[in-house]
Amino acid sequence: MTGQIKSGQEILDEFISQIANIEGVDQDVAEIILKLYQDGKLTNTNLTNELGKTREKKENET
Amino acid sequence: MKLKCLEISGFRGIRKDISMDFDSSKSVLIYGDNGSGKSSIADAFEWFYCDKIEHLSTEEIGTKGVSALRNIFLPDSDDASVTLNCSDSKCDSRKKLFYKKAKLNSEHSNISQDFKDYLIESLRENLILRYKDLLRFILSTKAQKLEEISQIIGFSEVSKIKGVLKKAVNDLRKELKIKNYDNHINIKQAQIIEQIGQNIIDDEQYLNAIKDLLTPLNLSIKVKDNSSIETILELLKKPEDKEAIAQQLSYEKVIENLNRFKVSLNHSCSSYKAFYEKCQQIAEDQDKLKKINLEPLLSQGLSILERRLYEDDKCPLCLEDKSRAELIDELRKRLEELAIAKREKDAAIEGKNTTQRFIQGALSEIETALKEKCLLVEENSALLKEIEQIKETTSAALEKIRKASLSEPELINRLEDFINLDIPALQNVISALTVNKAKIITGKKDDLTFTVYSKIFSIRQSYNEIKSMKKASEFFSQQQQSMELIYNEFVKKQRGGLCSFLESISKDINELYLFMNDSENVSEIELVPLDEDDEFVGITLQFKFHGKPESPPHKYLSESHLNCLGICLFLASVRAFNKLNRFIVLDDVISSFDTNHRARFARLLIEKFSDYQIILFTHEKDWFEIVSNMAKGKNWLIKGMYWDHENGATIEPPPLTLKEEIESKLKKSDTTGLGNSIRVYLEHLLKEICHELKVKVEFRFNEHNEYRMSRELLSELKSKLKDRKCELKDNAVFDRLNSSMFIGNRTSHDSSFTESIDDLKVFYSDVQKLEEIFRCSQCGNLISKKHYDNVADKVRCSCGGLQYIWGK
């Protein structure tokens, strides 16, 4: 049975690594989540801050 | 990982050292009367791996039960210890419990990182099952079941990340609403329309509008792009117009801030109205709000009752008579009501926070407006005062919403008392400012260059801001949509993961339960997830009873069947989660089983868990005999535990089985009780044979079913053999046993008959003959209907070495 079953950790690892492949997802958003997850820092505050920084950066670029 | 050797010293009921060599990691069956020290060994395992013993971790004992671990006779200067040697020697360790400065301390001799990692991994595995834990999962609430399974399979982390993603989606949604880009763009577009009488939606229209404005000036420079507009503005700029242009822009800024303020105020009012209505609903039942504080107490109480830590039919707090079942029902209902009340409270708090954000936004617009220099001129002093008054009212409202507390409903005012602004007066202020701004232009209406310059300046400012706001709004929406897509996919993934796990473990539970309860009316046992609004709120245990779906199990199943289900859940979880350790400890888990279930459980362990090392404790002599017979030749060790005052618990060779006892007495020609022992042995044997061949006997209620006499069983067995045209039907052993004077309980009656050793030898030899024809000498199992070959019409033992005709 254990072969077919994925642990919570496995489900998370697999999902986060494939976020960028979800149709319609902005690549910057996907990268933010992947990076925070890999660094073990995927919390609400960090995610909100990073999304805000990216928006600001894009606005300044244009 | 399997166990090679266990040594325990001065621990719980074990006064002197005991050691158990598992002889190359064999399974072991340990028989011992109650109080002989079996559970001390189970406790030793639990303490070694978990650093605490659950059943001793009560408030009364304290310190995770550690103070109850040392044997009471052990001198304070000596160490209590548990030593385990494993198949991988990297994980060997001696854990000792000792006094240091009058304080109890514990430490492992193995301090390697490998061993630390091994202990951490082992904590996630299910290694020990005790009788009292059998019903814990079955009787736990749906939320507790979800929590327990989530923790085991690491779903707590999944739920945590899901919470982060969901909050990010909601925050972006809320932030986008608060930013209100659409409205701000509308205000800017209105400013453009005011200047040129039409809207501008793209760069081409923008350039054309500028060109049109420049036409009367007949300039040689052509409008091609933004930089040419900058050049033209430089060309048209006159030093004396600088102040007028600055004043005009300042007016525009104030007007814009006041318009934005109006919008934020509207949002604040709608949000406050919803918050106020929620508060009114809650205020009607302040008791409900207070009762939310009872939630931890009630949850703990329910857990205690469900785990049977308190079994009296009295409320443990007020001591009023009430059945345990009623108390559990009542607590569940109250907890569900509290959960609803808590959701209402959380929604009201969310409403309060949203109102606060909008009011803060409105106040910030007013504060920005008040910094503009157009309001400092003498002619606008009255308007300045009015705007300052608006600021004060808004600040007061912000303070009110900050202080609003659900527990003090008197501080939560009606909307008109929360903020009371004269909106028409505000509109008048805006109109007056618009008029004053127009005066600047009117004063210079003959100055065509100024008029063109100021219009282009204003349009350029508004159009650029619109473009920038559109971009910002687009980035925001893009992130919000992306986060929503990610969250929705995550929900699917989480659901898929949990469902496939539950489906798989349900399959295992079913297989194990049906193995132990063949031909009964329970089937399709399933662990089913329960959800509300994308959130898993629990797991329920569902099953079919007489073909009809039912839940929960304790609605219909007997205690024995519930215990059986508990064992199956444990064993299925062992298969699912124990990736590192290949041993399990089962401490007296079959107490409520009848003979039939005991035999099946023994077979289940021996046949289905042969690749696990099983440490099996029992105080039930009958079951010990069943397992020790089945375990012969299957690499099991058989041990006994005894306790006496002088030595405490000791491990000895096991007690004699009934067969060994009979054979020993026959050898010594000791007839004392021998006839009775052979009769009991024959009865056990016949019950087993009849059970395997599904020989039907007359119906009897409950425990009376256990008291079958050999003659009845022999007669029904023979009749079944005849019916199935089995070659055994004419075997002489049946008649010999049937006519034997020992088959009845003759010697126990007031009779002059005395058993001779030779007569008993003949009787026992017939019993052995009977066993020989039904039990395979190779696999040790009886022939069984479970191994029926319907092509050859034969019944076989499990290895097929013994088989007989079994007609339809």
PDB file of N, CA, C and O in Angstrom, chain B residues 700-741:
ATOM      1  N   ARG B 700     -27.366 -21.634  20.083  1.00  0.00           N
ATOM      2  CA  ARG B 700     -27.414 -21.303  21.514  1.00  0.00           C
ATOM      3  C   ARG B 700     -27.020 -19.843  21.702  1.00  0.00           C
ATOM      4  O   ARG B 700     -26.248 -19.315  20.917  1.00  0.00           O
ATOM      5  N   PHE B 701     -27.557 -19.257  22.771  1.00  0.00           N
ATOM      6  CA  PHE B 701     -27.265 -17.838  23.009  1.00  0.00           C
ATOM      7  C   PHE B 701     -25.847 -17.627  23.525  1.00  0.00           C
ATOM      8  O   PHE B 701     -25.373 -18.398  24.355  1.00  0.00           O
ATOM      9  N   ASN B 702     -25.229 -16.567  23.048  1.00  0.00           N
ATOM     10  CA  ASN B 702     -23.962 -16.023  23.557  1.00  0.00           C
ATOM     11  C   ASN B 702     -22.991 -17.044  24.153  1.00  0.00           C
ATOM     12  O   ASN B 702     -22.551 -17.947  23.460  1.00  0.00           O
ATOM     13  N   GLU B 703     -22.689 -16.889  25.464  1.00  0.00           N
ATOM     14  CA  GLU B 703     -21.627 -17.711  26.038  1.00  0.00           C
ATOM     15  C   GLU B 703     -22.000 -19.195  26.079  1.00  0.00           C
ATOM     16  O   GLU B 703     -21.129 -20.054  26.150  1.00  0.00           O
ATOM     17  N   HIS B 704     -23.331 -19.486  26.010  1.00  0.00           N
ATOM     18  CA  HIS B 704     -23.733 -20.899  26.019  1.00  0.00           C
ATOM     19  C   HIS B 704     -23.208 -21.622  24.779  1.00  0.00           C
ATOM     20  O   HIS B 704     -23.040 -22.821  24.760  1.00  0.00           O
ATOM     21  N   ASN B 705     -22.975 -20.828  23.765  1.00  0.00           N
ATOM     22  CA  ASN B 705     -22.431 -21.377  22.525  1.00  0.00           C
ATOM     23  C   ASN B 705     -21.060 -22.014  22.748  1.00  0.00           C
ATOM     24  O   ASN B 705     -20.648 -22.908  22.018  1.00  0.00           O
ATOM     25  N   GLU B 706     -20.337 -21.499  23.784  1.00  0.00           N
ATOM     26  CA  GLU B 706     -18.997 -22.009  24.074  1.00  0.00           C
ATOM     27  C   GLU B 706     -19.046 -23.397  24.724  1.00  0.00           C
ATOM     28  O   GLU B 706     -18.087 -24.134  24.699  1.00  0.00           O
ATOM     29  N   TYR B 707     -20.173 -23.683  25.371  1.00  0.00           N
ATOM     30  CA  TYR B 707     -20.229 -24.939  26.127  1.00  0.00           C
ATOM     31  C   TYR B 707     -20.811 -26.075  25.291  1.00  0.00           C
ATOM     32  O   TYR B 707     -21.917 -26.547  25.535  1.00  0.00           O
ATOM     33  N   ARG B 708     -20.112 -26.509  24.323  1.00  0.00           N
ATOM     34  CA  ARG B 708     -20.546 -27.626  23.477  1.00  0.00           C
ATOM     35  C   ARG B 708     -19.858 -28.890  23.984  1.00  0.00           C
ATOM     36  O   ARG B 708     -18.667 -28.876  24.299  1.00  0.00           O
ATOM     37  N   MET B 709     -20.582 -29.983  24.042  1.00  0.00           N
ATOM     38  CA  MET B 709     -19.988 -31.247  24.469  1.00  0.00           C
ATOM     39  C   MET B 709     -19.442 -31.974  23.249  1.00  0.00           C
ATOM     40  O   MET B 709     -19.953 -31.839  22.137  1.00  0.00           O
ATOM     41  N   SER B 710     -18.414 -32.789  23.486  1.00  0.00           N
ATOM     42  CA  SER B 710     -17.740 -33.468  22.379  1.00  0.00           C
ATOM     43  C   SER B 710     -18.693 -34.367  21.589  1.00  0.00           C
ATOM     44  O   SER B 710     -18.630 -34.425  20.361  1.00  0.00           O
ATOM     45  N   ARG B 711     -19.599 -35.051  22.311  1.00  0.00           N
ATOM     46  CA  ARG B 711     -20.464 -35.999  21.605  1.00  0.00           C
ATOM     47  C   ARG B 711     -21.324 -35.277  20.552  1.00  0.00           C
ATOM     48  O   ARG B 711     -21.488 -35.734  19.432  1.00  0.00           O
ATOM     49  N   GLU B 712     -21.855 -34.095  20.916  1.00  0.00           N
ATOM     50  CA  GLU B 712     -22.686 -33.320  19.986  1.00  0.00           C
ATOM     51  C   GLU B 712     -21.874 -32.898  18.758  1.00  0.00           C
ATOM     52  O   GLU B 712     -22.304 -33.044  17.618  1.00  0.00           O
ATOM     53  N   LEU B 713     -20.655 -32.444  19.035  1.00  0.00           N
ATOM     54  CA  LEU B 713     -19.801 -31.971  17.941  1.00  0.00           C
ATOM     55  C   LEU B 713     -19.378 -33.129  17.029  1.00  0.00           C
ATOM     56  O   LEU B 713     -19.389 -33.002  15.800  1.00  0.00           O
ATOM     57  N   LEU B 714     -19.049 -34.276  17.649  1.00  0.00           N
ATOM     58  CA  LEU B 714     -18.638 -35.457  16.865  1.00  0.00           C
ATOM     59  C   LEU B 714     -19.762 -35.905  15.942  1.00  0.00           C
ATOM     60  O   LEU B 714     -19.554 -36.187  14.753  1.00  0.00           O
ATOM     61  N   SER B 715     -20.962 -35.939  16.501  1.00  0.00           N
ATOM     62  CA  SER B 715     -22.113 -36.410  15.742  1.00  0.00           C
ATOM     63  C   SER B 715     -22.395 -35.490  14.545  1.00  0.00           C
ATOM     64  O   SER B 715     -22.605 -35.945  13.425  1.00  0.00           O
ATOM     65  N   GLU B 716     -22.350 -34.157  14.791  1.00  0.00           N
ATOM     66  CA  GLU B 716     -22.617 -33.206  13.696  1.00  0.00           C
ATOM     67  C   GLU B 716     -21.501 -33.245  12.650  1.00  0.00           C
ATOM     68  O   GLU B 716     -21.753 -33.121  11.461  1.00  0.00           O
ATOM     69  N   LEU B 717     -20.269 -33.437  13.132  1.00  0.00           N
ATOM     70  CA  LEU B 717     -19.131 -33.497  12.211  1.00  0.00           C
ATOM     71  C   LEU B 717     -19.262 -34.708  11.289  1.00  0.00           C
ATOM     72  O   LEU B 717     -19.107 -34.606  10.060  1.00  0.00           O
ATOM     73  N   LYS B 718     -19.611 -35.846  11.882  1.00  0.00           N
ATOM     74  CA  LYS B 718     -19.725 -37.075  11.096  1.00  0.00           C
ATOM     75  C   LYS B 718     -20.851 -36.934  10.061  1.00  0.00           C
ATOM     76  O   LYS B 718     -20.716 -37.337   8.904  1.00  0.00           O
ATOM     77  N   SER B 719     -21.922 -36.351  10.517  1.00  0.00           N
ATOM     78  CA  SER B 719     -23.057 -36.173   9.618  1.00  0.00           C
ATOM     79  C   SER B 719     -22.664 -35.274   8.434  1.00  0.00           C
ATOM     80  O   SER B 719     -23.043 -35.505   7.293  1.00  0.00           O
ATOM     81  N   LYS B 720     -21.863 -34.218   8.706  1.00  0.00           N
ATOM     82  CA  LYS B 720     -21.405 -33.316   7.640  1.00  0.00           C
ATOM     83  C   LYS B 720     -20.494 -34.064   6.650  1.00  0.00           C
ATOM     84  O   LYS B 720     -20.613 -33.907   5.429  1.00  0.00           O
ATOM     85  N   LEU B 721     -19.611 -34.914   7.195  1.00  0.00           N
ATOM     86  CA  LEU B 721     -18.684 -35.673   6.336  1.00  0.00           C
ATOM     87  C   LEU B 721     -19.461 -36.600   5.406  1.00  0.00           C
ATOM     88  O   LEU B 721     -19.143 -36.750   4.226  1.00  0.00           O
ATOM     89  N   LYS B 722     -20.524 -37.165   5.977  1.00  0.00           N
ATOM     90  CA  LYS B 722     -21.359 -38.089   5.206  1.00  0.00           C
ATOM     91  C   LYS B 722     -22.068 -37.303   4.097  1.00  0.00           C
ATOM     92  O   LYS B 722     -22.084 -37.710   2.938  1.00  0.00           O
ATOM     93  N   ASP B 723     -22.587 -36.179   4.501  1.00  0.00           N
ATOM     94  CA  ASP B 723     -23.315 -35.327   3.572  1.00  0.00           C
ATOM     95  C   ASP B 723     -22.443 -34.915   2.385  1.00  0.00           C
ATOM     96  O   ASP B 723     -22.899 -34.816   1.250  1.00  0.00           O
ATOM     97  N   ARG B 724     -21.156 -34.658   2.658  1.00  0.00           N
ATOM     98  CA  ARG B 724     -20.220 -34.220   1.612  1.00  0.00           C
ATOM     99  C   ARG B 724     -19.478 -35.385   0.961  1.00  0.00           C
ATOM    100  O   ARG B 724     -18.511 -35.162   0.224  1.00  0.00           O
ATOM    101  N   LYS B 725     -19.909 -36.581   1.271  1.00  0.00           N
ATOM    102  CA  LYS B 725     -19.310 -37.801   0.697  1.00  0.00           C
ATOM    103  C   LYS B 725     -17.800 -37.833   0.912  1.00  0.00           C
ATOM    104  O   LYS B 725     -17.027 -38.306   0.060  1.00  0.00           O
ATOM    105  N   CYS B 726     -17.368 -37.326   2.021  1.00  0.00           N
ATOM    106  CA  CYS B 726     -15.938 -37.278   2.338  1.00  0.00           C
ATOM    107  C   CYS B 726     -15.468 -38.679   2.743  1.00  0.00           C
ATOM    108  O   CYS B 726     -16.177 -39.400   3.466  1.00  0.00           O
ATOM    109  N   GLU B 727     -14.259 -39.051   2.286  1.00  0.00           N
ATOM    110  CA  GLU B 727     -13.751 -40.389   2.577  1.00  0.00           C
ATOM    111  C   GLU B 727     -13.533 -40.636   4.069  1.00  0.00           C
ATOM    112  O   GLU B 727     -13.387 -41.762   4.505  1.00  0.00           O
ATOM    113  N   LEU B 728     -13.546 -39.556   4.855  1.00  0.00           N
ATOM    114  CA  LEU B 728     -13.318 -39.727   6.295  1.00  0.00           C
ATOM    115  C   LEU B 728     -14.569 -40.217   7.024  1.00  0.00           C
ATOM    116  O   LEU B 728     -14.522 -40.590   8.194  1.00  0.00           O
ATOM    117  N   LYS B 729     -15.719 -40.184   6.318  1.00  0.00           N
ATOM    118  CA  LYS B 729     -16.994 -40.442   7.004  1.00  0.00           C
ATOM    119  C   LYS B 729     -17.036 -41.814   7.689  1.00  0.00           C
ATOM    120  O   LYS B 729     -17.701 -41.995   8.715  1.00  0.00           O
ATOM    121  N   ASP B 730     -16.306 -42.793   7.122  1.00  0.00           N
ATOM    122  CA  ASP B 730     -16.352 -44.126   7.707  1.00  0.00           C
ATOM    123  C   ASP B 730     -15.132 -44.434   8.571  1.00  0.00           C
ATOM    124  O   ASP B 730     -14.894 -45.583   8.956  1.00  0.00           O
ATOM    125  N   ASN B 731     -14.340 -43.412   8.856  1.00  0.00           N
ATOM    126  CA  ASN B 731     -13.150 -43.654   9.668  1.00  0.00           C
ATOM    127  C   ASN B 731     -13.553 -44.168  11.052  1.00  0.00           C
ATOM    128  O   ASN B 731     -14.437 -43.585  11.712  1.00  0.00           O
ATOM    129  N   ALA B 732     -12.891 -45.220  11.464  1.00  0.00           N
ATOM    130  CA  ALA B 732     -13.271 -45.895  12.704  1.00  0.00           C
ATOM    131  C   ALA B 732     -13.095 -45.035  13.941  1.00  0.00           C
ATOM    132  O   ALA B 732     -13.728 -45.279  14.979  1.00  0.00           O
ATOM    133  N   VAL B 733     -12.256 -43.990  13.819  1.00  0.00           N
ATOM    134  CA  VAL B 733     -11.976 -43.190  15.000  1.00  0.00           C
ATOM    135  C   VAL B 733     -13.235 -42.514  15.567  1.00  0.00           C
ATOM    136  O   VAL B 733     -13.384 -42.326  16.774  1.00  0.00           O
ATOM    137  N   PHE B 734     -14.182 -42.194  14.683  1.00  0.00           N
ATOM    138  CA  PHE B 734     -15.414 -41.535  15.146  1.00  0.00           C
ATOM    139  C   PHE B 734     -16.199 -42.458  16.083  1.00  0.00           C
ATOM    140  O   PHE B 734     -16.652 -42.054  17.143  1.00  0.00           O
ATOM    141  N   ASP B 735     -16.349 -43.735  15.637  1.00  0.00           N
ATOM    142  CA  ASP B 735     -17.112 -44.669  16.470  1.00  0.00           C
ATOM    143  C   ASP B 735     -16.378 -44.957  17.774  1.00  0.00           C
ATOM    144  O   ASP B 735     -16.992 -45.058  18.827  1.00  0.00           O
ATOM    145  N   ARG B 736     -15.045 -45.070  17.648  1.00  0.00           N
ATOM    146  CA  ARG B 736     -14.268 -45.370  18.864  1.00  0.00           C
ATOM    147  C   ARG B 736     -14.436 -44.248  19.894  1.00  0.00           C
ATOM    148  O   ARG B 736     -14.687 -44.495  21.062  1.00  0.00           O
ATOM    149  N   LEU B 737     -14.331 -43.000  19.405  1.00  0.00           N
ATOM    150  CA  LEU B 737     -14.459 -41.878  20.337  1.00  0.00           C
ATOM    151  C   LEU B 737     -15.889 -41.768  20.881  1.00  0.00           C
ATOM    152  O   LEU B 737     -16.104 -41.533  22.063  1.00  0.00           O
ATOM    153  N   ASN B 738     -16.829 -41.976  19.970  1.00  0.00           N
ATOM    154  CA  ASN B 738     -18.228 -41.832  20.354  1.00  0.00           C
ATOM    155  C   ASN B 738     -18.648 -42.837  21.428  1.00  0.00           C
ATOM    156  O   ASN B 738     -19.448 -42.543  22.302  1.00  0.00           O
ATOM    157  N   SER B 739     -18.039 -44.052  21.326  1.00  0.00           N
ATOM    158  CA  SER B 739     -18.434 -45.078  22.284  1.00  0.00           C
ATOM    159  C   SER B 739     -17.526 -45.087  23.520  1.00  0.00           C
ATOM    160  O   SER B 739     -17.733 -45.864  24.436  1.00  0.00           O
ATOM    161  N   SER B 740     -16.529 -44.196  23.500  1.00  0.00           N
ATOM    162  CA  SER B 740     -15.611 -44.188  24.636  1.00  0.00           C
ATOM    163  C   SER B 740     -16.338 -43.745  25.912  1.00  0.00           C
ATOM    164  O   SER B 740     -17.130 -42.802  25.891  1.00  0.00           O
ATOM    165  N   MET B 741     -16.033 -44.419  26.985  1.00  0.00           N
ATOM    166  CA  MET B 741     -16.678 -44.088  28.254  1.00  0.00           C
ATOM    167  C   MET B 741     -16.151 -42.757  28.803  1.00  0.00           C
ATOM    168  O   MET B 741     -16.696 -42.172  29.698  1.00  0.00           O
TER     169      MET B 741
END
